[in-house]
Amino acid sequence: MSGNIKLQICDSAAAVATAAATAFADLIRTRPDAVIGLATGSTPEATYTEMARMHKDEGLTMAGVTSFNLDEYWGLGGDHEQSYRYFMNDRLFRHVDIHPWNTHVLNGKARFPALECRSFEDRILAAGGVDLWLLGIGGNGHIAFNEPGSSVDSRTRLVSLTQETIDANSDGRFFSDPSEVPRCALSAGIGTIREARALILLATGAKKADAIAAAVEGPFSPDCPSSLLQDHPECTFIIDAAAASMLT
Ligand code: GLP
């Protein structure tokens, strides 16, 4: 079953980044006050580099844009180098003209997590919903920090990370040791993500091939959270040939 998921298979990881950045730039040029959703992880880094280049060289302005990020490690403040707030400031926000007060990243040090999650959902609603949300995918098929078992209508909440996700994020790219990785995170729910008017999921490399095949061709099931995008009316997976290699 592939549902409605559209596939854009690119020759290289660089081409994935160009395609994704172009989709966001096209939206922002058409709708300067667009509401965009963003992701962290190593996969979208090149997309952000390309968006920063478009700002510098092509006059792409994000001055009217509002952004919402998928998730944040629980217990890390925005000044921690492995926090997703720090990542976003470092990889994208400081290179473009988006206003800091229009960038919404969940507060990993909020006193009351349920209130922080509720406020995040309220801010999305107040902004009029998300026009286009960028996603990555975990090796186990997770999106944001919605691990296998997350329900299709889950909302923004405090979640526990699986050992697989902890290990994947402590391979030296981010944390150097699993003991440093927070065990919990605040994450937009699958229901929250599915309400975005359009979705783009990025994947590069053979390590993501099984997860992509399960998401696109496997059953619509919480066992593979990304498969719960199959019935979204406007969802595109932009992936490289290696990530597409297990598709039939
Ligand atoms: C983390 C993030 C996800 C991301 C995943 C894959 O778990 N919470 O949003 O999709 O990592 O990251 P990478 O692109 O580094 O493989």
PDB file of C-alpha atoms and ligand atoms in Angstrom:
ATOM      1  CA  MET A   1       0.000   0.000   0.000  1.00  0.00           C
ATOM      2  CA  SER A   2       1.496   3.359  -0.930  1.00  0.00           C
ATOM      3  CA  GLY A   3      -1.565   5.485  -0.337  1.00  0.00           C
ATOM      4  CA  ASN A   4      -1.116   9.027  -1.525  1.00  0.00           C
ATOM      5  CA  ILE A   5       2.576   9.395  -0.810  1.00  0.00           C
ATOM      6  CA  LYS A   6       4.348  10.998  -3.770  1.00  0.00           C
ATOM      7  CA  LEU A   7       7.927   9.942  -4.384  1.00  0.00           C
ATOM      8  CA  GLN A   8      10.650  12.203  -5.709  1.00  0.00           C
ATOM      9  CA  ILE A   9      13.801  10.146  -6.122  1.00  0.00           C
ATOM     10  CA  CYS A  10      16.973  12.190  -6.616  1.00  0.00           C
ATOM     11  CA  ASP A  11      20.432  11.221  -7.841  1.00  0.00           C
ATOM     12  CA  SER A  12      22.236  12.453  -4.762  1.00  0.00           C
ATOM     13  CA  ALA A  13      21.814  13.805  -1.250  1.00  0.00           C
ATOM     14  CA  ALA A  14      22.743  17.232  -2.622  1.00  0.00           C
ATOM     15  CA  ALA A  15      19.870  17.037  -5.100  1.00  0.00           C
ATOM     16  CA  VAL A  16      17.507  16.123  -2.242  1.00  0.00           C
ATOM     17  CA  ALA A  17      18.564  19.286  -0.403  1.00  0.00           C
ATOM     18  CA  THR A  18      18.116  21.456  -3.499  1.00  0.00           C
ATOM     19  CA  ALA A  19      14.652  20.028  -4.169  1.00  0.00           C
ATOM     20  CA  ALA A  20      13.522  20.518  -0.575  1.00  0.00           C
ATOM     21  CA  ALA A  21      14.934  24.051  -0.291  1.00  0.00           C
ATOM     22  CA  THR A  22      13.297  24.957  -3.610  1.00  0.00           C
ATOM     23  CA  ALA A  23       9.910  23.717  -2.386  1.00  0.00           C
ATOM     24  CA  PHE A  24      10.177  25.930   0.700  1.00  0.00           C
ATOM     25  CA  ALA A  25      11.464  28.896  -1.296  1.00  0.00           C
ATOM     26  CA  ASP A  26       8.601  28.550  -3.802  1.00  0.00           C
ATOM     27  CA  LEU A  27       6.074  28.537  -0.948  1.00  0.00           C
ATOM     28  CA  ILE A  28       7.683  31.532   0.785  1.00  0.00           C
ATOM     29  CA  ARG A  29       7.898  33.540  -2.455  1.00  0.00           C
ATOM     30  CA  THR A  30       4.223  32.855  -3.144  1.00  0.00           C
ATOM     31  CA  ARG A  31       3.165  33.376   0.446  1.00  0.00           C
ATOM     32  CA  PRO A  32       5.633  35.615   2.312  1.00  0.00           C
ATOM     33  CA  ASP A  33       3.741  35.041   5.583  1.00  0.00           C
ATOM     34  CA  ALA A  34       3.885  31.257   5.244  1.00  0.00           C
ATOM     35  CA  VAL A  35       3.817  29.046   8.321  1.00  0.00           C
ATOM     36  CA  ILE A  36       6.468  26.378   7.955  1.00  0.00           C
ATOM     37  CA  GLY A  37       7.361  23.332   9.989  1.00  0.00           C
ATOM     38  CA  LEU A  38      10.992  22.355  10.422  1.00  0.00           C
ATOM     39  CA  ALA A  39      12.976  19.312  11.486  1.00  0.00           C
ATOM     40  CA  THR A  40      16.370  18.557  12.973  1.00  0.00           C
ATOM     41  CA  GLY A  41      18.814  15.691  12.505  1.00  0.00           C
ATOM     42  CA  SER A  42      21.639  15.467  10.000  1.00  0.00           C
ATOM     43  CA  THR A  43      19.424  14.928   6.950  1.00  0.00           C
ATOM     44  CA  PRO A  44      17.927  18.456   6.708  1.00  0.00           C
ATOM     45  CA  GLU A  45      21.239  20.246   7.376  1.00  0.00           C
ATOM     46  CA  ALA A  46      22.066  20.578   3.671  1.00  0.00           C
ATOM     47  CA  THR A  47      18.554  21.886   2.984  1.00  0.00           C
ATOM     48  CA  TYR A  48      19.098  24.648   5.530  1.00  0.00           C
ATOM     49  CA  THR A  49      22.480  25.480   4.006  1.00  0.00           C
ATOM     50  CA  GLU A  50      20.769  25.834   0.634  1.00  0.00           C
ATOM     51  CA  MET A  51      17.985  28.012   2.084  1.00  0.00           C
ATOM     52  CA  ALA A  52      20.631  30.244   3.669  1.00  0.00           C
ATOM     53  CA  ARG A  53      22.367  30.483   0.283  1.00  0.00           C
ATOM     54  CA  MET A  54      19.067  31.407  -1.384  1.00  0.00           C
ATOM     55  CA  HIS A  55      18.643  34.164   1.196  1.00  0.00           C
ATOM     56  CA  LYS A  56      22.153  35.504   0.594  1.00  0.00           C
ATOM     57  CA  ASP A  57      22.385  35.137  -3.185  1.00  0.00           C
ATOM     58  CA  GLU A  58      18.799  35.198  -4.425  1.00  0.00           C
ATOM     59  CA  GLY A  59      17.062  37.572  -2.040  1.00  0.00           C
ATOM     60  CA  LEU A  60      14.825  34.944  -0.477  1.00  0.00           C
ATOM     61  CA  THR A  61      13.306  36.714   2.515  1.00  0.00           C
ATOM     62  CA  MET A  62      11.879  34.939   5.520  1.00  0.00           C
ATOM     63  CA  ALA A  63      10.993  38.145   7.368  1.00  0.00           C
ATOM     64  CA  GLY A  64       7.275  37.297   7.285  1.00  0.00           C
ATOM     65  CA  VAL A  65       7.622  33.579   7.951  1.00  0.00           C
ATOM     66  CA  THR A  66       6.593  31.775  11.140  1.00  0.00           C
ATOM     67  CA  SER A  67       8.194  28.427  11.960  1.00  0.00           C
ATOM     68  CA  PHE A  68       7.411  25.512  14.239  1.00  0.00           C
ATOM     69  CA  ASN A  69       9.896  22.755  15.020  1.00  0.00           C
ATOM     70  CA  LEU A  70       8.959  19.138  15.495  1.00  0.00           C
ATOM     71  CA  ASP A  71      10.587  18.359  18.791  1.00  0.00           C
ATOM     72  CA  GLU A  72      13.096  19.097  21.550  1.00  0.00           C
ATOM     73  CA  TYR A  73      15.078  17.022  24.018  1.00  0.00           C
ATOM     74  CA  TRP A  74      13.537  17.107  27.471  1.00  0.00           C
ATOM     75  CA  GLY A  75      15.888  18.701  29.982  1.00  0.00           C
ATOM     76  CA  LEU A  76      18.066  20.625  27.512  1.00  0.00           C
ATOM     77  CA  GLY A  77      17.885  24.407  27.398  1.00  0.00           C
ATOM     78  CA  GLY A  78      18.345  26.337  24.166  1.00  0.00           C
ATOM     79  CA  ASP A  79      21.940  27.184  25.077  1.00  0.00           C
ATOM     80  CA  HIS A  80      22.915  23.480  25.141  1.00  0.00           C
ATOM     81  CA  GLU A  81      24.779  22.647  21.940  1.00  0.00           C
ATOM     82  CA  GLN A  82      22.776  19.455  21.401  1.00  0.00           C
ATOM     83  CA  SER A  83      19.408  21.095  21.927  1.00  0.00           C
ATOM     84  CA  TYR A  84      17.279  21.421  18.853  1.00  0.00           C
ATOM     85  CA  ARG A  85      16.810  25.156  19.548  1.00  0.00           C
ATOM     86  CA  TYR A  86      20.584  25.567  19.355  1.00  0.00           C
ATOM     87  CA  PHE A  87      20.692  23.434  16.178  1.00  0.00           C
ATOM     88  CA  MET A  88      18.057  25.573  14.459  1.00  0.00           C
ATOM     89  CA  ASN A  89      19.694  28.858  15.428  1.00  0.00           C
ATOM     90  CA  ASP A  90      23.065  27.562  14.298  1.00  0.00           C
ATOM     91  CA  ARG A  91      22.068  25.842  11.014  1.00  0.00           C
ATOM     92  CA  LEU A  92      19.329  28.147   9.739  1.00  0.00           C
ATOM     93  CA  PHE A  93      17.848  30.980  11.771  1.00  0.00           C
ATOM     94  CA  ARG A  94      21.005  33.083  12.220  1.00  0.00           C
ATOM     95  CA  HIS A  95      21.741  32.855   8.480  1.00  0.00           C
ATOM     96  CA  VAL A  96      18.372  34.214   7.309  1.00  0.00           C
ATOM     97  CA  ASP A  97      16.097  37.113   8.230  1.00  0.00           C
ATOM     98  CA  ILE A  98      13.375  35.177  10.072  1.00  0.00           C
ATOM     99  CA  HIS A  99      12.430  37.023  13.278  1.00  0.00           C
ATOM    100  CA  PRO A 100      13.508  35.055  16.362  1.00  0.00           C
ATOM    101  CA  TRP A 101      10.120  35.637  17.984  1.00  0.00           C
ATOM    102  CA  ASN A 102       8.447  33.910  15.032  1.00  0.00           C
ATOM    103  CA  THR A 103      10.485  30.716  15.535  1.00  0.00           C
ATOM    104  CA  HIS A 104       8.747  28.220  17.806  1.00  0.00           C
ATOM    105  CA  VAL A 105      10.815  25.402  19.264  1.00  0.00           C
ATOM    106  CA  LEU A 106       9.415  23.524  22.252  1.00  0.00           C
ATOM    107  CA  ASN A 107      11.114  24.490  25.528  1.00  0.00           C
ATOM    108  CA  GLY A 108      12.935  21.428  26.854  1.00  0.00           C
ATOM    109  CA  LYS A 109      13.212  23.059  30.244  1.00  0.00           C
ATOM    110  CA  ALA A 110       9.602  24.128  30.621  1.00  0.00           C
ATOM    111  CA  ARG A 111       8.377  23.822  34.196  1.00  0.00           C
ATOM    112  CA  PHE A 112       5.166  22.078  33.169  1.00  0.00           C
ATOM    113  CA  PRO A 113       5.573  19.931  30.039  1.00  0.00           C
ATOM    114  CA  ALA A 114       1.840  19.485  29.456  1.00  0.00           C
ATOM    115  CA  LEU A 115       1.333  23.261  29.487  1.00  0.00           C
ATOM    116  CA  GLU A 116       4.265  23.785  27.122  1.00  0.00           C
ATOM    117  CA  CYS A 117       2.826  21.203  24.706  1.00  0.00           C
ATOM    118  CA  ARG A 118      -0.643  22.733  24.908  1.00  0.00           C
ATOM    119  CA  SER A 119       0.779  26.188  24.271  1.00  0.00           C
ATOM    120  CA  PHE A 120       2.685  24.877  21.229  1.00  0.00           C
ATOM    121  CA  GLU A 121      -0.518  23.464  19.753  1.00  0.00           C
ATOM    122  CA  ASP A 122      -2.344  26.717  20.533  1.00  0.00           C
ATOM    123  CA  ARG A 123       0.380  28.734  18.800  1.00  0.00           C
ATOM    124  CA  ILE A 124       0.042  26.565  15.668  1.00  0.00           C
ATOM    125  CA  LEU A 125      -3.709  27.137  15.665  1.00  0.00           C
ATOM    126  CA  ALA A 126      -3.295  30.878  16.232  1.00  0.00           C
ATOM    127  CA  ALA A 127      -0.889  31.025  13.275  1.00  0.00           C
ATOM    128  CA  GLY A 128      -3.540  29.423  11.076  1.00  0.00           C
ATOM    129  CA  GLY A 129      -1.955  25.964  10.862  1.00  0.00           C
ATOM    130  CA  VAL A 130       1.221  24.828   9.148  1.00  0.00           C
ATOM    131  CA  ASP A 131       1.426  25.211   5.358  1.00  0.00           C
ATOM    132  CA  LEU A 132       4.373  22.876   4.789  1.00  0.00           C
ATOM    133  CA  TRP A 133       6.179  20.753   7.355  1.00  0.00           C
ATOM    134  CA  LEU A 134       9.614  19.228   6.754  1.00  0.00           C
ATOM    135  CA  LEU A 135      10.252  15.808   8.264  1.00  0.00           C
ATOM    136  CA  GLY A 136      13.109  13.362   8.618  1.00  0.00           C
ATOM    137  CA  ILE A 137      12.731   9.696   9.427  1.00  0.00           C
ATOM    138  CA  GLY A 138      14.378   7.466  12.025  1.00  0.00           C
ATOM    139  CA  GLY A 139      15.779   4.044  11.160  1.00  0.00           C
ATOM    140  CA  ASN A 140      12.782   2.531  12.993  1.00  0.00           C
ATOM    141  CA  GLY A 141      10.350   4.660  10.980  1.00  0.00           C
ATOM    142  CA  HIS A 142       9.803   7.332  13.634  1.00  0.00           C
ATOM    143  CA  ILE A 143       8.851  10.873  12.718  1.00  0.00           C
ATOM    144  CA  ALA A 144       9.756  13.704  15.090  1.00  0.00           C
ATOM    145  CA  PHE A 145      10.104  11.657  18.300  1.00  0.00           C
ATOM    146  CA  ASN A 146       6.974   9.605  17.675  1.00  0.00           C
ATOM    147  CA  GLU A 147       8.358   6.155  18.274  1.00  0.00           C
ATOM    148  CA  PRO A 148       6.675   2.924  17.087  1.00  0.00           C
ATOM    149  CA  GLY A 149       3.361   2.536  18.895  1.00  0.00           C
ATOM    150  CA  SER A 150       2.461   6.238  18.665  1.00  0.00           C
ATOM    151  CA  SER A 151      -1.155   6.672  17.675  1.00  0.00           C
ATOM    152  CA  VAL A 152      -2.356   8.323  14.515  1.00  0.00           C
ATOM    153  CA  ASP A 153      -4.125  11.046  16.483  1.00  0.00           C
ATOM    154  CA  SER A 154      -1.370  11.690  19.050  1.00  0.00           C
ATOM    155  CA  ARG A 155      -0.787  15.328  20.010  1.00  0.00           C
ATOM    156  CA  THR A 156       2.273  17.231  21.231  1.00  0.00           C
ATOM    157  CA  ARG A 157       3.467  15.531  24.417  1.00  0.00           C
ATOM    158  CA  LEU A 158       6.336  14.301  26.552  1.00  0.00           C
ATOM    159  CA  VAL A 159       7.601  11.005  25.131  1.00  0.00           C
ATOM    160  CA  SER A 160      10.272   8.404  25.945  1.00  0.00           C
ATOM    161  CA  LEU A 161      12.960   7.601  23.384  1.00  0.00           C
ATOM    162  CA  THR A 162      13.707   4.026  22.365  1.00  0.00           C
ATOM    163  CA  GLN A 163      17.203   2.640  22.856  1.00  0.00           C
ATOM    164  CA  GLU A 164      17.535   2.471  19.054  1.00  0.00           C
ATOM    165  CA  THR A 165      16.912   6.216  18.758  1.00  0.00           C
ATOM    166  CA  ILE A 166      19.264   6.988  21.657  1.00  0.00           C
ATOM    167  CA  ASP A 167      21.988   4.906  19.981  1.00  0.00           C
ATOM    168  CA  ALA A 168      21.349   6.468  16.548  1.00  0.00           C
ATOM    169  CA  ASN A 169      21.819   9.951  17.987  1.00  0.00           C
ATOM    170  CA  SER A 170      25.013   9.102  19.860  1.00  0.00           C
ATOM    171  CA  ASP A 171      27.092   7.840  16.947  1.00  0.00           C
ATOM    172  CA  GLY A 172      29.378  10.866  17.101  1.00  0.00           C
ATOM    173  CA  ARG A 173      27.319  13.167  14.840  1.00  0.00           C
ATOM    174  CA  PHE A 174      25.531  14.655  17.822  1.00  0.00           C
ATOM    175  CA  PHE A 175      26.114  13.087  21.234  1.00  0.00           C
ATOM    176  CA  SER A 176      29.320  11.065  21.591  1.00  0.00           C
ATOM    177  CA  ASP A 177      27.974   8.586  24.126  1.00  0.00           C
ATOM    178  CA  PRO A 178      24.491   7.095  24.701  1.00  0.00           C
ATOM    179  CA  SER A 179      24.646   8.099  28.380  1.00  0.00           C
ATOM    180  CA  GLU A 180      24.593  11.770  27.315  1.00  0.00           C
ATOM    181  CA  VAL A 181      21.350  11.486  25.327  1.00  0.00           C
ATOM    182  CA  PRO A 182      18.215  12.594  27.177  1.00  0.00           C
ATOM    183  CA  ARG A 183      15.759   9.733  27.674  1.00  0.00           C
ATOM    184  CA  CYS A 184      12.711  11.870  26.959  1.00  0.00           C
ATOM    185  CA  ALA A 185      11.636  14.590  24.560  1.00  0.00           C
ATOM    186  CA  LEU A 186       8.770  16.904  23.800  1.00  0.00           C
ATOM    187  CA  SER A 187       7.393  15.978  20.397  1.00  0.00           C
ATOM    188  CA  ALA A 188       4.660  17.154  18.086  1.00  0.00           C
ATOM    189  CA  GLY A 189       2.216  14.273  17.754  1.00  0.00           C
ATOM    190  CA  ILE A 190       1.377  12.388  14.615  1.00  0.00           C
ATOM    191  CA  GLY A 191      -2.050  14.019  14.662  1.00  0.00           C
ATOM    192  CA  THR A 192      -0.361  17.424  14.949  1.00  0.00           C
ATOM    193  CA  ILE A 193       1.918  16.684  11.989  1.00  0.00           C
ATOM    194  CA  ARG A 194      -0.887  15.244   9.866  1.00  0.00           C
ATOM    195  CA  GLU A 195      -2.803  18.534  10.174  1.00  0.00           C
ATOM    196  CA  ALA A 196      -0.140  20.372   8.165  1.00  0.00           C
ATOM    197  CA  ARG A 197      -1.518  21.210   4.722  1.00  0.00           C
ATOM    198  CA  ALA A 198       1.537  19.660   3.040  1.00  0.00           C
ATOM    199  CA  LEU A 199       4.420  17.482   4.171  1.00  0.00           C
ATOM    200  CA  ILE A 200       7.888  16.803   2.788  1.00  0.00           C
ATOM    201  CA  LEU A 201       9.859  13.921   4.261  1.00  0.00           C
ATOM    202  CA  LEU A 202      13.578  13.680   3.483  1.00  0.00           C
ATOM    203  CA  ALA A 203      15.721  10.564   3.592  1.00  0.00           C
ATOM    204  CA  THR A 204      19.209   9.882   2.302  1.00  0.00           C
ATOM    205  CA  GLY A 205      21.452   6.853   2.484  1.00  0.00           C
ATOM    206  CA  ALA A 206      20.987   3.090   2.632  1.00  0.00           C
ATOM    207  CA  LYS A 207      20.458   3.186   6.411  1.00  0.00           C
ATOM    208  CA  LYS A 208      17.011   4.649   5.757  1.00  0.00           C
ATOM    209  CA  ALA A 209      16.023   2.233   2.960  1.00  0.00           C
ATOM    210  CA  ASP A 210      14.087  -0.238   5.139  1.00  0.00           C
ATOM    211  CA  ALA A 211      12.235   2.540   6.949  1.00  0.00           C
ATOM    212  CA  ILE A 212      11.274   4.166   3.629  1.00  0.00           C
ATOM    213  CA  ALA A 213       9.999   0.869   2.220  1.00  0.00           C
ATOM    214  CA  ALA A 214       7.946   0.236   5.382  1.00  0.00           C
ATOM    215  CA  ALA A 215       6.549   3.775   5.351  1.00  0.00           C
ATOM    216  CA  VAL A 216       5.568   3.735   1.687  1.00  0.00           C
ATOM    217  CA  GLU A 217       4.724   0.098   0.992  1.00  0.00           C
ATOM    218  CA  GLY A 218       4.064  -1.420   4.411  1.00  0.00           C
ATOM    219  CA  PRO A 219       0.780  -1.460   6.295  1.00  0.00           C
ATOM    220  CA  PHE A 220      -0.756   1.750   7.670  1.00  0.00           C
ATOM    221  CA  SER A 221       0.272   1.032  11.223  1.00  0.00           C
ATOM    222  CA  PRO A 222       1.617   2.681  14.400  1.00  0.00           C
ATOM    223  CA  ASP A 223       4.375   0.033  14.232  1.00  0.00           C
ATOM    224  CA  CYS A 224       5.934   2.296  11.599  1.00  0.00           C
ATOM    225  CA  PRO A 225       4.888   5.858  12.524  1.00  0.00           C
ATOM    226  CA  SER A 226       5.825   7.277   9.114  1.00  0.00           C
ATOM    227  CA  SER A 227       3.352   4.871   7.442  1.00  0.00           C
ATOM    228  CA  LEU A 228       0.640   6.959   9.138  1.00  0.00           C
ATOM    229  CA  LEU A 229       1.302   9.604   6.470  1.00  0.00           C
ATOM    230  CA  GLN A 230      -0.011   7.317   3.713  1.00  0.00           C
ATOM    231  CA  ASP A 231      -3.470   8.870   3.673  1.00  0.00           C
ATOM    232  CA  HIS A 232      -2.254  12.486   3.832  1.00  0.00           C
ATOM    233  CA  PRO A 233      -3.504  14.343   0.733  1.00  0.00           C
ATOM    234  CA  GLU A 234      -0.252  16.223   0.095  1.00  0.00           C
ATOM    235  CA  CYS A 235       2.774  14.276   1.268  1.00  0.00           C
ATOM    236  CA  THR A 236       5.985  13.967  -0.759  1.00  0.00           C
ATOM    237  CA  PHE A 237       9.010  11.882   0.143  1.00  0.00           C
ATOM    238  CA  ILE A 238      12.147  13.432  -1.385  1.00  0.00           C
ATOM    239  CA  ILE A 239      14.798  10.735  -1.137  1.00  0.00           C
ATOM    240  CA  ASP A 240      18.031   9.681  -2.783  1.00  0.00           C
ATOM    241  CA  ALA A 241      18.557   6.452  -4.720  1.00  0.00           C
ATOM    242  CA  ALA A 242      20.138   4.684  -1.728  1.00  0.00           C
ATOM    243  CA  ALA A 243      17.147   5.426   0.506  1.00  0.00           C
ATOM    244  CA  ALA A 244      14.850   4.242  -2.314  1.00  0.00           C
ATOM    245  CA  SER A 245      16.723   0.983  -2.831  1.00  0.00           C
ATOM    246  CA  MET A 246      14.308  -1.257  -0.898  1.00  0.00           C
ATOM    247  CA  LEU A 247      11.191   0.001  -2.669  1.00  0.00           C
ATOM    248  CA  THR A 248       9.653  -2.576  -4.987  1.00  0.00           C
TER     249      THR A 248
HETATM  250  C1  GLP B   1      15.832  12.415  15.463  1.00  0.00           C
HETATM  251  C2  GLP B   1      14.791  13.493  15.218  1.00  0.00           C
HETATM  252  C3  GLP B   1      13.966  13.181  14.003  1.00  0.00           C
HETATM  253  C4  GLP B   1      14.865  12.846  12.821  1.00  0.00           C
HETATM  254  C5  GLP B   1      15.695  11.640  13.161  1.00  0.00           C
HETATM  255  C6  GLP B   1      16.611  11.209  12.020  1.00  0.00           C
HETATM  256  O1  GLP B   1      15.279  11.302  16.076  1.00  0.00           O
HETATM  257  N1  GLP B   1      13.933  13.679  16.334  1.00  0.00           N
HETATM  258  O2  GLP B   1      13.130  14.284  13.705  1.00  0.00           O
HETATM  259  O3  GLP B   1      14.084  12.602  11.690  1.00  0.00           O
HETATM  260  O4  GLP B   1      16.496  11.991  14.287  1.00  0.00           O
HETATM  261  O5  GLP B   1      17.744  11.990  12.017  1.00  0.00           O
HETATM  262  P1  GLP B   1      18.888  11.950  10.934  1.00  0.00           P
HETATM  263  O6  GLP B   1      18.448  12.844   9.832  1.00  0.00           O
HETATM  264  O7  GLP B   1      20.079  12.497  11.654  1.00  0.00           O
HETATM  265  O8  GLP B   1      19.058  10.543  10.513  1.00  0.00           O
END
